[in-house]
Coordinates of C-alpha atoms in Angstrom, one line a residue:
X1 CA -7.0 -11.7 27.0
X2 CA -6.4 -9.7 30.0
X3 CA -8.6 -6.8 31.8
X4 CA -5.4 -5.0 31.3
X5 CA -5.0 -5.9 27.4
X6 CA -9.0 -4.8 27.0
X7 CA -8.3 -1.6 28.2
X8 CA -5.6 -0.8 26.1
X9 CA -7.4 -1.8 22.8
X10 CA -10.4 0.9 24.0
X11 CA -7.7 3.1 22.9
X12 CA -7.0 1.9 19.8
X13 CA -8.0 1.9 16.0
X14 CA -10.7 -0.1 13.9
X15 CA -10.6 -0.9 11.0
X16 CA -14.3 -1.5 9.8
X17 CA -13.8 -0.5 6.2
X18 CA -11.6 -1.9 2.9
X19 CA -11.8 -1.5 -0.4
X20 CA -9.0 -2.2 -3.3
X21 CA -8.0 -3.0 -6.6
X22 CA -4.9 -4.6 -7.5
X23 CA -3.4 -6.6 -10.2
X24 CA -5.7 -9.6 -10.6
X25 CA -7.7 -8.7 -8.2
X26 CA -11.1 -6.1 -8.9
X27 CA -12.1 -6.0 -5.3
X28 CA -10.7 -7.5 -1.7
X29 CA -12.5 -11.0 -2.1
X30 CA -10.6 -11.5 -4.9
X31 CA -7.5 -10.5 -3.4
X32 CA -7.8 -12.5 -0.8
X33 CA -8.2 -15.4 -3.4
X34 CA -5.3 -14.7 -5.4
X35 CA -3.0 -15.0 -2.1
X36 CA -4.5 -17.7 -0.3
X37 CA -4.0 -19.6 -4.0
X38 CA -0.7 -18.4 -4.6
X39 CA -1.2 -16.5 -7.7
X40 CA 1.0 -14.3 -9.1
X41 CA -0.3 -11.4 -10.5
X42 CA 2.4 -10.0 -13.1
X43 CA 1.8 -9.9 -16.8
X44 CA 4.6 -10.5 -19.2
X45 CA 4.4 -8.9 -22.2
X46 CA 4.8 -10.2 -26.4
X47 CA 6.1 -7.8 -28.9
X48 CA 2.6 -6.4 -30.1
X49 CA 1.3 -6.2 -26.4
X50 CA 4.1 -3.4 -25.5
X51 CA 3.7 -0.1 -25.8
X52 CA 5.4 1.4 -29.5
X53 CA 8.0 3.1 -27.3
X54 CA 9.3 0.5 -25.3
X55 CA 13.1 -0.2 -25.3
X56 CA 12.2 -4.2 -26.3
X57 CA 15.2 -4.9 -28.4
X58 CA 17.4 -4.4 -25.4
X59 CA 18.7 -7.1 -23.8
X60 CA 17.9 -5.8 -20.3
X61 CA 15.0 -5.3 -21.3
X62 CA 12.5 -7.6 -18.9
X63 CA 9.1 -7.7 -20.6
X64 CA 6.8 -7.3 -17.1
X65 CA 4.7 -5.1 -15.6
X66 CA 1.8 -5.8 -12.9
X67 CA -1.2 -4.1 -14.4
X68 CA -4.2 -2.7 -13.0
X69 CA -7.4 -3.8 -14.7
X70 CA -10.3 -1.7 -16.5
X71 CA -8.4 1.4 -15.2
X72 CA -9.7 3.5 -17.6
X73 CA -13.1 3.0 -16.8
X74 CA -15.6 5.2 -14.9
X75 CA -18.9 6.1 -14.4
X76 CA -18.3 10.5 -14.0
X77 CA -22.8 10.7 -13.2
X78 CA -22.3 8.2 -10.5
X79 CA -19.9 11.0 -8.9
X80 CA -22.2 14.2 -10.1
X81 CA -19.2 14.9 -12.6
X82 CA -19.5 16.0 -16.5
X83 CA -17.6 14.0 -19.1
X84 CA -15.1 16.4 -20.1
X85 CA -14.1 16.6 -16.1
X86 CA -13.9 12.9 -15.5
X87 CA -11.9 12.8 -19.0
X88 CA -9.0 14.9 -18.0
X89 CA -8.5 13.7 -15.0
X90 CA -5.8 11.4 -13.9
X91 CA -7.1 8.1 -13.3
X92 CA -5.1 8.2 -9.8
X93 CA -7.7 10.5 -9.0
X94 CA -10.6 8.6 -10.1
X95 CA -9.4 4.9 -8.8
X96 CA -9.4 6.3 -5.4
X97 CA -12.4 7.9 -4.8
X98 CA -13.9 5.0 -6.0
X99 CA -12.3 2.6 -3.7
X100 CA -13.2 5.6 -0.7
X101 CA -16.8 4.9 -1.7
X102 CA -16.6 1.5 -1.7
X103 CA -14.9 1.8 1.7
X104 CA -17.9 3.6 3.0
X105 CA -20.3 0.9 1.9
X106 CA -17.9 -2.0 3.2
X107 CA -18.7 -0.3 6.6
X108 CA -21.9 0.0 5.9
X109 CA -22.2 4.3 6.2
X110 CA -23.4 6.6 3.4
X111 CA -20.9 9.5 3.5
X112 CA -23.3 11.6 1.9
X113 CA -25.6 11.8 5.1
X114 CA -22.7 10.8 7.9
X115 CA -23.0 13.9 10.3
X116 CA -19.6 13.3 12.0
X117 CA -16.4 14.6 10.8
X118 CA -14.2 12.2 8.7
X119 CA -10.7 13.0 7.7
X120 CA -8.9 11.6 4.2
X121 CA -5.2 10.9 4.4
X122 CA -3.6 9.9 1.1
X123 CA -0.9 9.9 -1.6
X124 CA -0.6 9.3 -5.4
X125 CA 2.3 8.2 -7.7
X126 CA 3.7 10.7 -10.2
X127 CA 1.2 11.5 -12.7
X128 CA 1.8 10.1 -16.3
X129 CA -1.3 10.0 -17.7
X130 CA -0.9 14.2 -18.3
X131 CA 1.9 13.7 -20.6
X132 CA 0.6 10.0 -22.1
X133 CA -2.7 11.6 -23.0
X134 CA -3.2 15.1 -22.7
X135 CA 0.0 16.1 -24.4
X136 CA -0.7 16.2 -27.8
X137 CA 2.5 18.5 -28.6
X138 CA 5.9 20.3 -27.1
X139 CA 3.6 23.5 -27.7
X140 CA 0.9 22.5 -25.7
X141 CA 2.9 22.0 -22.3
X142 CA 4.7 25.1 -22.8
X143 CA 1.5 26.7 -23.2
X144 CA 0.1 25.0 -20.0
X145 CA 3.1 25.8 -18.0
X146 CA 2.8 29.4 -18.8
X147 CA -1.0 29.9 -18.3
X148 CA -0.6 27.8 -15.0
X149 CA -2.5 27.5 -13.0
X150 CA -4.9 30.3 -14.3
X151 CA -5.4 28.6 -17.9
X152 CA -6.6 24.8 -18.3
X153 CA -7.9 24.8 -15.2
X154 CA -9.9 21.9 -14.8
X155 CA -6.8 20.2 -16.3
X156 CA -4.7 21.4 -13.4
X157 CA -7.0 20.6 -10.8
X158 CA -7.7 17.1 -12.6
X159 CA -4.4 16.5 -12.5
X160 CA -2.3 18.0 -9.8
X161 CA -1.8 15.0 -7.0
X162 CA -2.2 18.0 -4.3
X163 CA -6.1 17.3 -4.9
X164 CA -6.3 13.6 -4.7
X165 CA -7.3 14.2 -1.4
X166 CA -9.9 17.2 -1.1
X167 CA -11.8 16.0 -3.9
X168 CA -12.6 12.7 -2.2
X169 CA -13.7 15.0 0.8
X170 CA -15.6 17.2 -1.9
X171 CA -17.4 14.4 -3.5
X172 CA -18.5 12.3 -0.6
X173 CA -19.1 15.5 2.0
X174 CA -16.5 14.6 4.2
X175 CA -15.6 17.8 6.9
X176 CA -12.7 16.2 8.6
X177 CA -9.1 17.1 7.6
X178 CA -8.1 16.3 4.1
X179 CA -4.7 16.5 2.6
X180 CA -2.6 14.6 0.5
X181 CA 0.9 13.6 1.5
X182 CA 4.3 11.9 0.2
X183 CA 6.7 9.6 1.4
X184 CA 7.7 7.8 -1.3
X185 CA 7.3 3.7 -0.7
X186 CA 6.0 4.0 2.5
X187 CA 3.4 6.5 1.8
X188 CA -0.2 4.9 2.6
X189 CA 1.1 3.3 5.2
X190 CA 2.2 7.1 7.0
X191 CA -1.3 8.0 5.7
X192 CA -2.8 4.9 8.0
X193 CA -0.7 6.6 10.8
X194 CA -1.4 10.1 10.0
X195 CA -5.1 8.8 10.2
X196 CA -5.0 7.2 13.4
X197 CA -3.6 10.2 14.7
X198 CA -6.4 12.8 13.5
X199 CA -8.6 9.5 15.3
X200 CA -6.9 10.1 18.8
X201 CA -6.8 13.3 18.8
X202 CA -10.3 14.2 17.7
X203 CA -10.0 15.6 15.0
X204 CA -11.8 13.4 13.3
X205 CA -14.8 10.3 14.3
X206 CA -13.8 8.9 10.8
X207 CA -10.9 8.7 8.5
X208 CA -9.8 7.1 5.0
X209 CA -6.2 6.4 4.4
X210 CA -4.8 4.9 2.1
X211 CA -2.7 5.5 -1.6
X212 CA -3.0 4.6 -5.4
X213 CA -0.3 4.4 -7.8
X214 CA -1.4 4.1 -11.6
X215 CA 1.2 4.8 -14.7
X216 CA 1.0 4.8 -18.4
X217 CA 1.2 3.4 -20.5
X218 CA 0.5 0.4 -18.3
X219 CA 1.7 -2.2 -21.0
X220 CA 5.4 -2.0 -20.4
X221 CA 8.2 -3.3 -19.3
X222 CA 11.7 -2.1 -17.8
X223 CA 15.1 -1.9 -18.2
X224 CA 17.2 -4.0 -16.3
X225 CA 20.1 -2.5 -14.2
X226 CA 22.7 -4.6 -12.0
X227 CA 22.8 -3.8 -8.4
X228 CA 19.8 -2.1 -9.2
X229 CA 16.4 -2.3 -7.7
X230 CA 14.4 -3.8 -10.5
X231 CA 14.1 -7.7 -10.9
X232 CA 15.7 -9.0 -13.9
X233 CA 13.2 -11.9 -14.5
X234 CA 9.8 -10.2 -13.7
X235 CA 9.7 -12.2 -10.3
X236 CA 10.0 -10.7 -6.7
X237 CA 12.0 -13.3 -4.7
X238 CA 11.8 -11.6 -1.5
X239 CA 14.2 -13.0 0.7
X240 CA 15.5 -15.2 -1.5
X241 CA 19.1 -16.4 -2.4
X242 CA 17.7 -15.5 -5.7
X243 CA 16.8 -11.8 -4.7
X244 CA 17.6 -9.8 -7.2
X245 CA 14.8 -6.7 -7.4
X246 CA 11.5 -6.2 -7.7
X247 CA 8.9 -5.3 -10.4
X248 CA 6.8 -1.6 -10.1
X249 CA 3.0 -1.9 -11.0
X250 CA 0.2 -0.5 -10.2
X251 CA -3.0 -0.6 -7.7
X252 CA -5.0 1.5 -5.2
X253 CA -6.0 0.8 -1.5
X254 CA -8.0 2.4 0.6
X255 CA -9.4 1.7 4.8
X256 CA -12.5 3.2 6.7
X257 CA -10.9 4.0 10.5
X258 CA -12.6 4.6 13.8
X259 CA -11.4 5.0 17.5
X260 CA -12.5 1.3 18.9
X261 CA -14.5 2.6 21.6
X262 CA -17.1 4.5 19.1
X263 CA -17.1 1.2 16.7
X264 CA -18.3 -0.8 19.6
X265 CA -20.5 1.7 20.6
X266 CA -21.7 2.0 17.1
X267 CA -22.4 -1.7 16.4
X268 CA -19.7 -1.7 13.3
X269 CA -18.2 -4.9 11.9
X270 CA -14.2 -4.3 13.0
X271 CA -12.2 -6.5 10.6
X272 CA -9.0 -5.7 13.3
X273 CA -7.7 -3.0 15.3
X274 CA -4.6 -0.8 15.1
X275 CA -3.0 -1.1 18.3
X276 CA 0.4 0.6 17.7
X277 CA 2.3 2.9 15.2
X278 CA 5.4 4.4 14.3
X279 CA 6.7 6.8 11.9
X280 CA 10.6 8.1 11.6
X281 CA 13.4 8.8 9.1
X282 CA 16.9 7.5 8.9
X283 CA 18.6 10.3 8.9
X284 CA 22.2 10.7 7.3
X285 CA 23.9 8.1 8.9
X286 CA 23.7 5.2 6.3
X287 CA 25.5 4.2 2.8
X288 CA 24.0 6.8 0.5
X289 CA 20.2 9.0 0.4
X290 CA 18.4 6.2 -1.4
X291 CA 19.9 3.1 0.7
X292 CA 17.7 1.3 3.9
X293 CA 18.8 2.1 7.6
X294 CA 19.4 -0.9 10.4
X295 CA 18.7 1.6 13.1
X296 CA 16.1 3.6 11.5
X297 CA 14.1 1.0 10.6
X298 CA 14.0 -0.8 14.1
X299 CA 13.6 2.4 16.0
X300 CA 10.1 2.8 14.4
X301 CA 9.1 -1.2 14.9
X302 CA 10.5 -0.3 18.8
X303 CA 8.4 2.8 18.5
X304 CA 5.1 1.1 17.6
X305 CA 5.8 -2.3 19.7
X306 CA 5.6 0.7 23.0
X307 CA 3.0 2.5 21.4
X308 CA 0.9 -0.8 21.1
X309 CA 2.0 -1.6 24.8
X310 CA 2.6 -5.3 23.8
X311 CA 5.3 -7.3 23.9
X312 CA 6.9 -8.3 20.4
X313 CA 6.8 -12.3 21.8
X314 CA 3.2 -11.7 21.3
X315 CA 3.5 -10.7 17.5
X316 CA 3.6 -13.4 15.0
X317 CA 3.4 -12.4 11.6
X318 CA 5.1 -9.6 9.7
X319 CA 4.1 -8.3 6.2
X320 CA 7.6 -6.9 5.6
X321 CA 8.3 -4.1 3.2
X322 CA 10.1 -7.3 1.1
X323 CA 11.3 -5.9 -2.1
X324 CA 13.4 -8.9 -2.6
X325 CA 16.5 -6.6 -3.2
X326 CA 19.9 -8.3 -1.8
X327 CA 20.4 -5.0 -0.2
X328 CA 16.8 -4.4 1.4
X329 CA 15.9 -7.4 2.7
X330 CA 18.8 -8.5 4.8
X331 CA 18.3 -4.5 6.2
X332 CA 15.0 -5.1 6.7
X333 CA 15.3 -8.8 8.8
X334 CA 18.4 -7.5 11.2
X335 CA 16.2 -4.5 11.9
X336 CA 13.1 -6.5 12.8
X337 CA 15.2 -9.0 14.7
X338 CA 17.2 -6.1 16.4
X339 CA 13.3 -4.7 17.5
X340 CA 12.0 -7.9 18.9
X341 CA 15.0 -9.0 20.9
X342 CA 14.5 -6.1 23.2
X343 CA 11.4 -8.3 24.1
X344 CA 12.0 -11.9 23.3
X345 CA 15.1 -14.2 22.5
X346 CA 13.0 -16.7 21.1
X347 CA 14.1 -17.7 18.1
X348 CA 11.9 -19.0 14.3
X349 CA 8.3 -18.1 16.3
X350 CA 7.3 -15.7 13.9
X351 CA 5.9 -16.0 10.2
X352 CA 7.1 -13.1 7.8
X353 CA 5.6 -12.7 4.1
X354 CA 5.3 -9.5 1.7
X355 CA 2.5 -9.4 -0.7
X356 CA 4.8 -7.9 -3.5
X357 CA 5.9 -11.7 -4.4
X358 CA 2.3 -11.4 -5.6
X359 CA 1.6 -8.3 -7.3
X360 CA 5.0 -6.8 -7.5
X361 CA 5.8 -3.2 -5.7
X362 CA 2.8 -0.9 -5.5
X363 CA 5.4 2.5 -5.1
X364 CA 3.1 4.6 -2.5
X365 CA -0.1 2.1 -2.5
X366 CA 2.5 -0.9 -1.2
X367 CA 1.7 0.1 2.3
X368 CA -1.7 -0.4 2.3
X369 CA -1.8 -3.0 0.2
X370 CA 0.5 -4.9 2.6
X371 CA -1.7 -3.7 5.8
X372 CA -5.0 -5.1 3.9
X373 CA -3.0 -8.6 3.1
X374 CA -2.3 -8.4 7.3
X375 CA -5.9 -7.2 8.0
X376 CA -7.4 -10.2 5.8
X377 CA -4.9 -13.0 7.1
X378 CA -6.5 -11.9 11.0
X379 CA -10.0 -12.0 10.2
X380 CA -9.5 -15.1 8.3
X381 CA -7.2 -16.9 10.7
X382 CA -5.0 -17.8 7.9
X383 CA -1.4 -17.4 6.8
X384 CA -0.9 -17.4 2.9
X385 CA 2.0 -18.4 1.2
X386 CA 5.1 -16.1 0.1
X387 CA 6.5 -16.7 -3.6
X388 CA 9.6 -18.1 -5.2
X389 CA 11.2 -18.7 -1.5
X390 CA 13.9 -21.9 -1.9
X391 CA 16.8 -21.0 -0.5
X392 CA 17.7 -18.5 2.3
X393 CA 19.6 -15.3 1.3
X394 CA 23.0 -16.1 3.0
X395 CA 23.2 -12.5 4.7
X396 CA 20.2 -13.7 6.0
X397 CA 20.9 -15.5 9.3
X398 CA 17.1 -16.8 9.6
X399 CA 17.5 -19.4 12.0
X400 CA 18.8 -17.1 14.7
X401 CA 16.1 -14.5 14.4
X402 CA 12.8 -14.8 15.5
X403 CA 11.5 -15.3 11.8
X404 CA 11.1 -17.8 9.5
X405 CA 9.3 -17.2 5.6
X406 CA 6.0 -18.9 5.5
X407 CA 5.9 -20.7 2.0
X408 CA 2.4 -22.2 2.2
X409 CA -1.4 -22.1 3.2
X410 CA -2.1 -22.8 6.6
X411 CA -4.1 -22.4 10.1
X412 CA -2.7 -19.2 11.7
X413 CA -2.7 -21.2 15.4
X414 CA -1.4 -18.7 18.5
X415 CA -1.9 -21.3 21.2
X416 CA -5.1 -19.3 23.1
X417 CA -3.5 -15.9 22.1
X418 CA -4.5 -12.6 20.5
X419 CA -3.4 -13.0 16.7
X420 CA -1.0 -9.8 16.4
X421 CA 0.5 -8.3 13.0
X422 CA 3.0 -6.5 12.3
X423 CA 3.2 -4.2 9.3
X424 CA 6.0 -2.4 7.3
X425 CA 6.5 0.1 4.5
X426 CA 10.0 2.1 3.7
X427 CA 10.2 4.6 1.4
X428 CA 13.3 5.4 -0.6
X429 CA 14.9 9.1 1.1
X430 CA 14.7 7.5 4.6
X431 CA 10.7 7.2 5.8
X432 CA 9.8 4.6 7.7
X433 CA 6.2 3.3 9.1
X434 CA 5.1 0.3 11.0
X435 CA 1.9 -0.7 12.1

């Protein structure tokens, strides 16, 4: 590495906390099992396993659904919370502050006693659990929607995702900024960026970022739609001639951040460093609101290639967004190859992979779920293998981009240089991050 390349990472970000739970996988050790082993970590369902109101005798219906484990569980004394609270409170809530505990000890700080300010940037899928299990009747929503927010209000507060946030700041004593935000798929991955920018900016010397998406009940499937986004097999072929959707489930993320300079300084374990970011929107010059952007998408790789100050010859993996759609991903490989040309012509040089052919799409905890797969492949030197890839999607011209799908376990080798990640998440309405 050169003087030049040191002295830009002093101004970067380290990451030197994780925590996570995600289908198959209580914790990151696991996770990191479950893809280096190529497991798939979607559960199909029997009759008596789905929910009563499930849709089962349809034909479209696809019996699959990557579940979160023991999501119910918690221990509300461990927090300094009564029963009751703990009990109507979304389990969104509760996952994540959690796994922003467990981040803390991963670094090895107790937030409690951590005199410095640190910052929580984060996001939560629509909560279901309200109406799943604390709607007994029609009569009590109406009556909550009229005494709102003044009446039930430990319900509201419980259960509002504008809280997800502040009560992790509330519960751990955490003074930096703390706010919840939405961007729908790419959402913990803005949240890493949002964070990183609180870092350089000072107003924070700490931040958590990160997402969790949980809905109920957990123990069903979907209804299958053609041309739709949804898989109709229960299997994400990302990439794939196959490619036909993907499958929603659920899981939370969440990562300790610190300007590089301090971690050094502070003797911290730094599992990698954030050396570039981006964050844009497509705008209205594409098919339709909900449909993926060329341009868009490899403005903000561009954007945080400049930011980073490398060149993208230097990069070789990606953790794509890869929702194995026949729309998305062919998008999503002419935008990354449109980004990296303006450095490189090289062609096949760099490995691409997407951690949903494992646990399926994570809605707003995909992004960080994807940056913890990227963070984990680094410090293990290691590339892990991408699911149910055959045969090239035809609008897919792989061998003259500068990516090729890696399909199996192996040494991640960078002939003497610094192993660089990409990272992508794109949320549906236009929002798009890289790391």
């Amino acid at each position: 590495m050169s003087a030049g390349e040191s002295a830009r990472m002093v101004d970067g970000i380290a990451v030197i906390g994780m925590a996570g739970r995600f289908p198959g996988a209580r914790d990151i050790p696991q996770f990191w099992e479950n893809l280096k082993n190529g497991i798939e970590s979607i559960t199909g369902f029997d009759d008596e396993d789905l929910h009563e109101g499930a849709a089962k005798n349809s034909p479209n219906y696809v019996r699959a659904r990557p579940m979160l484990q023991d999501a119910e569980m918690f221990d509300p004394a461990f927090f300094g919370m009564y029963p009751k609270e703990a009990e109507v409170m979304d389990p969104q809530q509760r996952v994540f502050l959690e796994c922003c505990w467990q981040a803390f000890e991963d670094a090895g700080y107790d937030p409690l006693t951590y005199d410095g300010l640190a910052g929580v940037y984060a996001g939560c899928s629509t909560n279901t659990y309200f109406l799943e299990h604390l709607c007994p009747t029609r009569d009590f929503v109406q009556d909550y929607a009229a005494s709102y927010p003044v009446g039930n209000y430990q319900t509201m507060l419980g259960n509002n995702r504008d809280f997800l946030a502040t009560r992790v700041s509330y519960k751990l004593n955490l003074k930096g900024p703390s706010f919840t935000l939405q961007a729908g798929c790419a959402t913990s991955l803005v949240a890493i960026c949002q964070a990183c920018q609180g870092l350089l900016t000072y107003q924070a010397d700490m931040a958590l970022a990160g997402g969790v998406s949980i809905t109920f009940p957990q123990n069903r499937g979907y209804l299958y739609q053609s041309d739709g986004i949804v898989s109709p097999d229960g299997h994400c072929r990302a990439f794939d001639a196959k490619a036909q959707g993907t499958v929603f489930g659920a899981g939370a993320g969440a990562v300790l951040l610190k300007r590089f300079e301090d971690a050094v300084a502070d003797g911290d374990r730094v599992h990698a460093v954030i050396r570039g970011f981006g964050v844009n929107n497509d705008g209205s010059v594409k098919v339709g609101y909900t449909a993926p952007s060329v341009d868009g998408q490899a403005r903000v790789v561009a954007m945080a290639h400049a930011n980073a100050g490398v060149n993208p010859a230097s990069i070789t993996y990606v953790e794509a967004h890869g929702t194995g759609t026949s729309l998305g991903d062919p998008i999503e490989i002419a935008a990354l190859t449109q980004a990296f040309r303006a450095g490189t012509e090289a062609k096949q040089f760099c490995a691409i992979g997407t951690a949903k052919t494992n646990i399926g799409h994570l809605d707003v905890a995909s992004g960080v779920a994807g940056f913890i797969k990227a963070v984990l492949s680094l410090r293990h030197k290691k590339l892990v293998p991408t699911l149910h890839f055959k045969t090239p999607n035809p609008r897919i011209d792989f061998a003259n981009s500068p990516f090729y799908v890696n399909t199996e376990l192996r040494e991640w080798e960078t002939a003497g240089m610094p192993r660089r990640a990409g990272v992508s998440a794109f949320g549906i309405g236009g929002t798009n991050a890289h790391v």
